[in-house]
Amino acid sequence: DTQAIFQEVVDTGKPFFTYARPFEYPNQPEKGTTYWNWSLVPVKKGEEKLVSSLIFTLEDITEKIRAEKIIEQARELEEENTRKLKEAHFEVIQRQFAIDQHAIVGITDLDGNITYANSKFCDISKYSKEELIGSNHRIVNSGYHDKEFFRKMYETIQSGKTWYGEIRNKTKDGNFYWVASTIVPLKNNEGQIIQYISIRTDITKRVKAEEESRINESKFRTIFDQAPLGIGLLESRTGNFIQINPKYSEIIGYTQTEIETLNFQYITYPDDLQDDLKNMEKLISGEINFFNMEKRLIRKDKSIIWVNLTCVPLRMEGEELKYHIAILSDITDAKKASEQLKDYTQNLKMLNATKDKFFSIIAHDLRNPFYGILGLLDII
Ligand code: FAD
């Protein structure tokens, strides 16, 4: 290669320059690649201007090239770092944006003084950003939780752990709201906690629904346990008993545990079963919304009682009927009284008929006393 370059300069008479020509010492590989500036200038003589000699200069610029390379690498690294930093910053902003869209976010210093509040925090608390920032988080304290609650919360986050909990807070205009809170201590490079971030979601509706359901449950439980009527919860398709109240148990003579193994078909008097099953079919198909009937039941002691029964479905919208409530009262005494009344009325009717006959005979006998006596004898 070098030979060829020399030859070309001699042949053409044109100088040759090259910058940072790499060269490796054949017997000193540890030196690595070195870089050289070459110049090969022909010196011409005579009228023909023939190349008589060559001025050959060599300059070792290895250090310069190496320094340039290091600077270039450093620049590339810096560019890469800046790009990564920009990306990371953008990612953080995007994440913060995503969290801000979903959650109520607040950042506090170590004393619980708010240093950042997103718009959801302002919306829910009804305080402006200016009012929140700089205030202690107790600005939204509702007085519901005791100091011990917050002492434990501070203890957790001060020890570097995340705290989860549900807090009832108060808005600026005095209403309450519930938040599911996650409070995370944020640390600096040295691992020291420098601030706390709280991320919350509004759970007011859920807590209220739970409260209502607890109240309803307790109301239902009171009615169920203390009702003067027998109340039973049954599986509609099978007729199996799930639960009965104390009055139901008293009427039928079975305990809750015993009834759980039975169905209503078992305790129904056979002659009344068909009517009951037909009513149940209509209830399940949705043809009727409830039914009421009088029927006989067989108590545990095998005695027969009359009950007045009302069945109401517990239907979930769009779902087939799974459960229904059976409400019953023991009408055996009333039935007996009504039977007795029937007999009494019958007797009364007969007596009335006798009385009518008697008076007609008397009336007749005023005209014919002998027939009257005979007639009376007939009756007696
Ligand atoms: P405090 O005087 O605050 O005392 C309650 C107990 O908390 C004290 O016994 C003490 O043990 C402990 N405590 C209070 N301040 C500190 C502290 N700086 N360092 C260590 N322990 C301390 N409160 C709310 O009512 N609703 C919120 O949503 C709410 N969110 C919070 C979010 C964060 C990130 C932080 C740090 C605090 C939050 N607090 C919140 C707590 C709030 O700062 C109050 O501590 C709390 O409202 C009770 O106020 P207080 O005046 O009744 O009792």
mmCIF file of N, CA and C and ligand atoms in Angstrom, residues 106-112 136-142 145 147-148 150-155 157-158 167-169 177 179 181 183 196-198 200, ligand 1:
data_model
loop_
_atom_site.group_PDB
_atom_site.id
_atom_site.type_symbol
_atom_site.label_atom_id
_atom_site.label_comp_id
_atom_site.label_asym_id
_atom_site.label_seq_id
_atom_site.Cartn_x
_atom_site.Cartn_y
_atom_site.Cartn_z
ATOM 1 N N GLY A 106 -52.273 14.274 46.942
ATOM 2 C CA GLY A 106 -51.726 15.355 47.751
ATOM 3 C C GLY A 106 -50.315 14.980 48.163
ATOM 4 N N ILE A 107 -49.452 15.976 48.198
ATOM 5 C CA ILE A 107 -48.090 15.723 48.687
ATOM 6 C C ILE A 107 -47.895 16.635 49.903
ATOM 7 N N THR A 108 -47.287 16.066 50.941
ATOM 8 C CA THR A 108 -47.073 16.881 52.141
ATOM 9 C C THR A 108 -45.606 16.819 52.559
ATOM 10 N N ASP A 109 -45.220 17.786 53.395
ATOM 11 C CA ASP A 109 -43.900 17.691 54.013
ATOM 12 C C ASP A 109 -44.021 16.759 55.217
ATOM 13 N N LEU A 110 -42.958 16.658 55.987
ATOM 14 C CA LEU A 110 -42.963 15.677 57.077
ATOM 15 C C LEU A 110 -43.944 16.020 58.194
ATOM 16 N N ASP A 111 -44.408 17.261 58.232
ATOM 17 C CA ASP A 111 -45.369 17.659 59.274
ATOM 18 C C ASP A 111 -46.812 17.532 58.805
ATOM 19 N N GLY A 112 -46.977 17.027 57.579
ATOM 20 C CA GLY A 112 -48.345 16.880 57.071
ATOM 21 C C GLY A 112 -48.851 18.161 56.426
ATOM 22 N N ASN A 136 -52.134 22.350 56.894
ATOM 23 C CA ASN A 136 -51.909 20.970 57.333
ATOM 24 C C ASN A 136 -53.089 20.138 56.832
ATOM 25 N N HIS A 137 -52.859 18.857 56.655
ATOM 26 C CA HIS A 137 -53.909 17.963 56.172
ATOM 27 C C HIS A 137 -55.109 17.928 57.117
ATOM 28 N N ARG A 138 -54.906 18.401 58.341
ATOM 29 C CA ARG A 138 -56.033 18.394 59.291
ATOM 30 C C ARG A 138 -57.111 19.378 58.867
ATOM 31 N N ILE A 139 -56.863 20.148 57.821
ATOM 32 C CA ILE A 139 -57.872 21.076 57.295
ATOM 33 C C ILE A 139 -59.153 20.317 56.894
ATOM 34 N N VAL A 140 -58.964 19.015 56.511
ATOM 35 C CA VAL A 140 -60.135 18.229 56.086
ATOM 36 C C VAL A 140 -60.565 17.237 57.181
ATOM 37 N N ASN A 141 -59.952 17.382 58.375
ATOM 38 C CA ASN A 141 -60.272 16.457 59.469
ATOM 39 C C ASN A 141 -61.745 16.573 59.847
ATOM 40 N N SER A 142 -62.416 15.422 59.942
ATOM 41 C CA SER A 142 -63.868 15.433 60.217
ATOM 42 C C SER A 142 -64.176 15.146 61.675
ATOM 43 N N HIS A 145 -62.179 10.148 63.285
ATOM 44 C CA HIS A 145 -61.124 9.236 63.767
ATOM 45 C C HIS A 145 -60.439 9.847 64.991
ATOM 46 N N LYS A 147 -57.205 10.418 67.795
ATOM 47 C CA LYS A 147 -55.787 10.786 67.599
ATOM 48 C C LYS A 147 -54.918 9.541 67.424
ATOM 49 N N GLU A 148 -55.332 8.444 68.056
ATOM 50 C CA GLU A 148 -54.599 7.183 67.979
ATOM 51 C C GLU A 148 -54.530 6.699 66.522
ATOM 52 N N PHE A 150 -54.454 8.529 63.814
ATOM 53 C CA PHE A 150 -53.441 9.279 63.066
ATOM 54 C C PHE A 150 -52.034 9.025 63.629
ATOM 55 N N ARG A 151 -51.953 8.744 64.939
ATOM 56 C CA ARG A 151 -50.645 8.441 65.519
ATOM 57 C C ARG A 151 -50.066 7.196 64.826
ATOM 58 N N LYS A 152 -50.926 6.173 64.649
ATOM 59 C CA LYS A 152 -50.476 4.931 63.999
ATOM 60 C C LYS A 152 -50.108 5.193 62.546
ATOM 61 N N MET A 153 -50.891 6.082 61.912
ATOM 62 C CA MET A 153 -50.614 6.406 60.515
ATOM 63 C C MET A 153 -49.235 7.058 60.381
ATOM 64 N N TYR A 154 -48.968 8.054 61.237
ATOM 65 C CA TYR A 154 -47.667 8.730 61.209
ATOM 66 C C TYR A 154 -46.539 7.746 61.529
ATOM 67 N N GLU A 155 -46.812 6.870 62.500
ATOM 68 C CA GLU A 155 -45.789 5.901 62.910
ATOM 69 C C GLU A 155 -45.391 5.032 61.717
ATOM 70 N N ILE A 157 -45.757 5.656 58.357
ATOM 71 C CA ILE A 157 -45.052 6.331 57.255
ATOM 72 C C ILE A 157 -43.686 6.857 57.686
ATOM 73 N N GLN A 158 -43.578 7.209 58.981
ATOM 74 C CA GLN A 158 -42.264 7.681 59.458
ATOM 75 C C GLN A 158 -41.236 6.560 59.443
ATOM 76 N N ILE A 167 -60.408 6.967 55.284
ATOM 77 C CA ILE A 167 -60.555 8.147 56.140
ATOM 78 C C ILE A 167 -61.844 8.890 55.804
ATOM 79 N N ARG A 168 -62.537 9.298 56.873
ATOM 80 C CA ARG A 168 -63.690 10.169 56.616
ATOM 81 C C ARG A 168 -63.225 11.602 56.781
ATOM 82 N N ASN A 169 -63.405 12.411 55.744
ATOM 83 C CA ASN A 169 -62.976 13.805 55.769
ATOM 84 C C ASN A 169 -64.166 14.744 55.661
ATOM 85 N N TYR A 177 -66.951 13.187 53.323
ATOM 86 C CA TYR A 177 -66.632 12.284 52.218
ATOM 87 C C TYR A 177 -65.600 11.274 52.712
ATOM 88 N N VAL A 179 -62.493 8.556 51.825
ATOM 89 C CA VAL A 179 -61.460 8.234 50.831
ATOM 90 C C VAL A 179 -60.682 6.983 51.246
ATOM 91 N N SER A 181 -57.246 5.573 51.189
ATOM 92 C CA SER A 181 -55.970 6.287 51.058
ATOM 93 C C SER A 181 -54.761 5.361 51.075
ATOM 94 N N ILE A 183 -50.748 6.121 51.559
ATOM 95 C CA ILE A 183 -49.748 7.178 51.798
ATOM 96 C C ILE A 183 -48.357 6.557 51.733
ATOM 97 N N TYR A 196 -44.301 13.059 51.899
ATOM 98 C CA TYR A 196 -45.270 11.968 51.803
ATOM 99 C C TYR A 196 -46.222 12.272 50.654
ATOM 100 N N ILE A 197 -46.558 11.203 49.908
ATOM 101 C CA ILE A 197 -47.563 11.393 48.852
ATOM 102 C C ILE A 197 -48.793 10.561 49.218
ATOM 103 N N SER A 198 -49.937 11.198 49.150
ATOM 104 C CA SER A 198 -51.160 10.445 49.430
ATOM 105 C C SER A 198 -51.985 10.353 48.155
ATOM 106 N N ARG A 200 -55.576 8.886 46.778
ATOM 107 C CA ARG A 200 -56.866 8.445 47.323
ATOM 108 C C ARG A 200 -57.929 8.282 46.250
HETATM 109 P P1 FAD B 1 -52.742 15.913 65.645
HETATM 110 O O1 FAD B 1 -52.325 17.033 66.493
HETATM 111 O O2 FAD B 1 -52.291 15.999 64.253
HETATM 112 O O3 FAD B 1 -52.244 14.589 66.352
HETATM 113 C C1 FAD B 1 -52.682 13.310 66.011
HETATM 114 C C2 FAD B 1 -51.556 12.339 66.250
HETATM 115 O O4 FAD B 1 -50.818 12.238 65.043
HETATM 116 C C3 FAD B 1 -50.603 12.793 67.321
HETATM 117 O O5 FAD B 1 -50.897 12.121 68.501
HETATM 118 C C4 FAD B 1 -49.245 12.410 66.815
HETATM 119 O O6 FAD B 1 -48.897 11.139 67.353
HETATM 120 C C5 FAD B 1 -49.417 12.230 65.339
HETATM 121 N N1 FAD B 1 -48.784 13.316 64.573
HETATM 122 C C6 FAD B 1 -49.369 14.450 64.155
HETATM 123 N N2 FAD B 1 -48.511 15.161 63.422
HETATM 124 C C7 FAD B 1 -47.359 14.463 63.380
HETATM 125 C C8 FAD B 1 -46.124 14.662 62.760
HETATM 126 N N3 FAD B 1 -45.854 15.730 62.036
HETATM 127 N N4 FAD B 1 -45.181 13.706 62.917
HETATM 128 C C9 FAD B 1 -45.419 12.615 63.646
HETATM 129 N N5 FAD B 1 -46.595 12.365 64.238
HETATM 130 C C10 FAD B 1 -47.537 13.275 64.116
HETATM 131 N N6 FAD B 1 -55.855 13.892 58.405
HETATM 132 C C11 FAD B 1 -57.154 13.889 58.076
HETATM 133 O O7 FAD B 1 -58.017 14.169 58.892
HETATM 134 N N7 FAD B 1 -57.534 13.539 56.821
HETATM 135 C C12 FAD B 1 -56.648 13.217 55.849
HETATM 136 O O8 FAD B 1 -57.041 12.909 54.737
HETATM 137 C C13 FAD B 1 -55.264 13.233 56.194
HETATM 138 N N8 FAD B 1 -54.337 12.905 55.262
HETATM 139 C C14 FAD B 1 -53.023 12.967 55.597
HETATM 140 C C15 FAD B 1 -52.066 12.701 54.607
HETATM 141 C C16 FAD B 1 -50.725 12.757 54.897
HETATM 142 C C17 FAD B 1 -49.739 12.458 53.822
HETATM 143 C C18 FAD B 1 -50.303 13.092 56.212
HETATM 144 C C19 FAD B 1 -48.862 13.146 56.525
HETATM 145 C C20 FAD B 1 -51.245 13.373 57.189
HETATM 146 C C21 FAD B 1 -52.609 13.312 56.903
HETATM 147 N N9 FAD B 1 -53.579 13.569 57.850
HETATM 148 C C22 FAD B 1 -54.911 13.561 57.502
HETATM 149 C C23 FAD B 1 -53.213 13.750 59.269
HETATM 150 C C24 FAD B 1 -53.275 15.204 59.710
HETATM 151 O O9 FAD B 1 -52.045 15.814 59.455
HETATM 152 C C25 FAD B 1 -53.594 15.288 61.214
HETATM 153 O O10 FAD B 1 -52.608 14.607 61.943
HETATM 154 C C26 FAD B 1 -54.938 14.662 61.566
HETATM 155 O O11 FAD B 1 -55.965 15.314 60.824
HETATM 156 C C27 FAD B 1 -55.255 14.772 63.063
HETATM 157 O O12 FAD B 1 -55.276 16.105 63.422
HETATM 158 P P2 FAD B 1 -55.421 16.521 64.975
HETATM 159 O O13 FAD B 1 -55.194 17.986 65.055
HETATM 160 O O14 FAD B 1 -56.708 15.974 65.496
HETATM 161 O O15 FAD B 1 -54.315 15.724 65.716
#
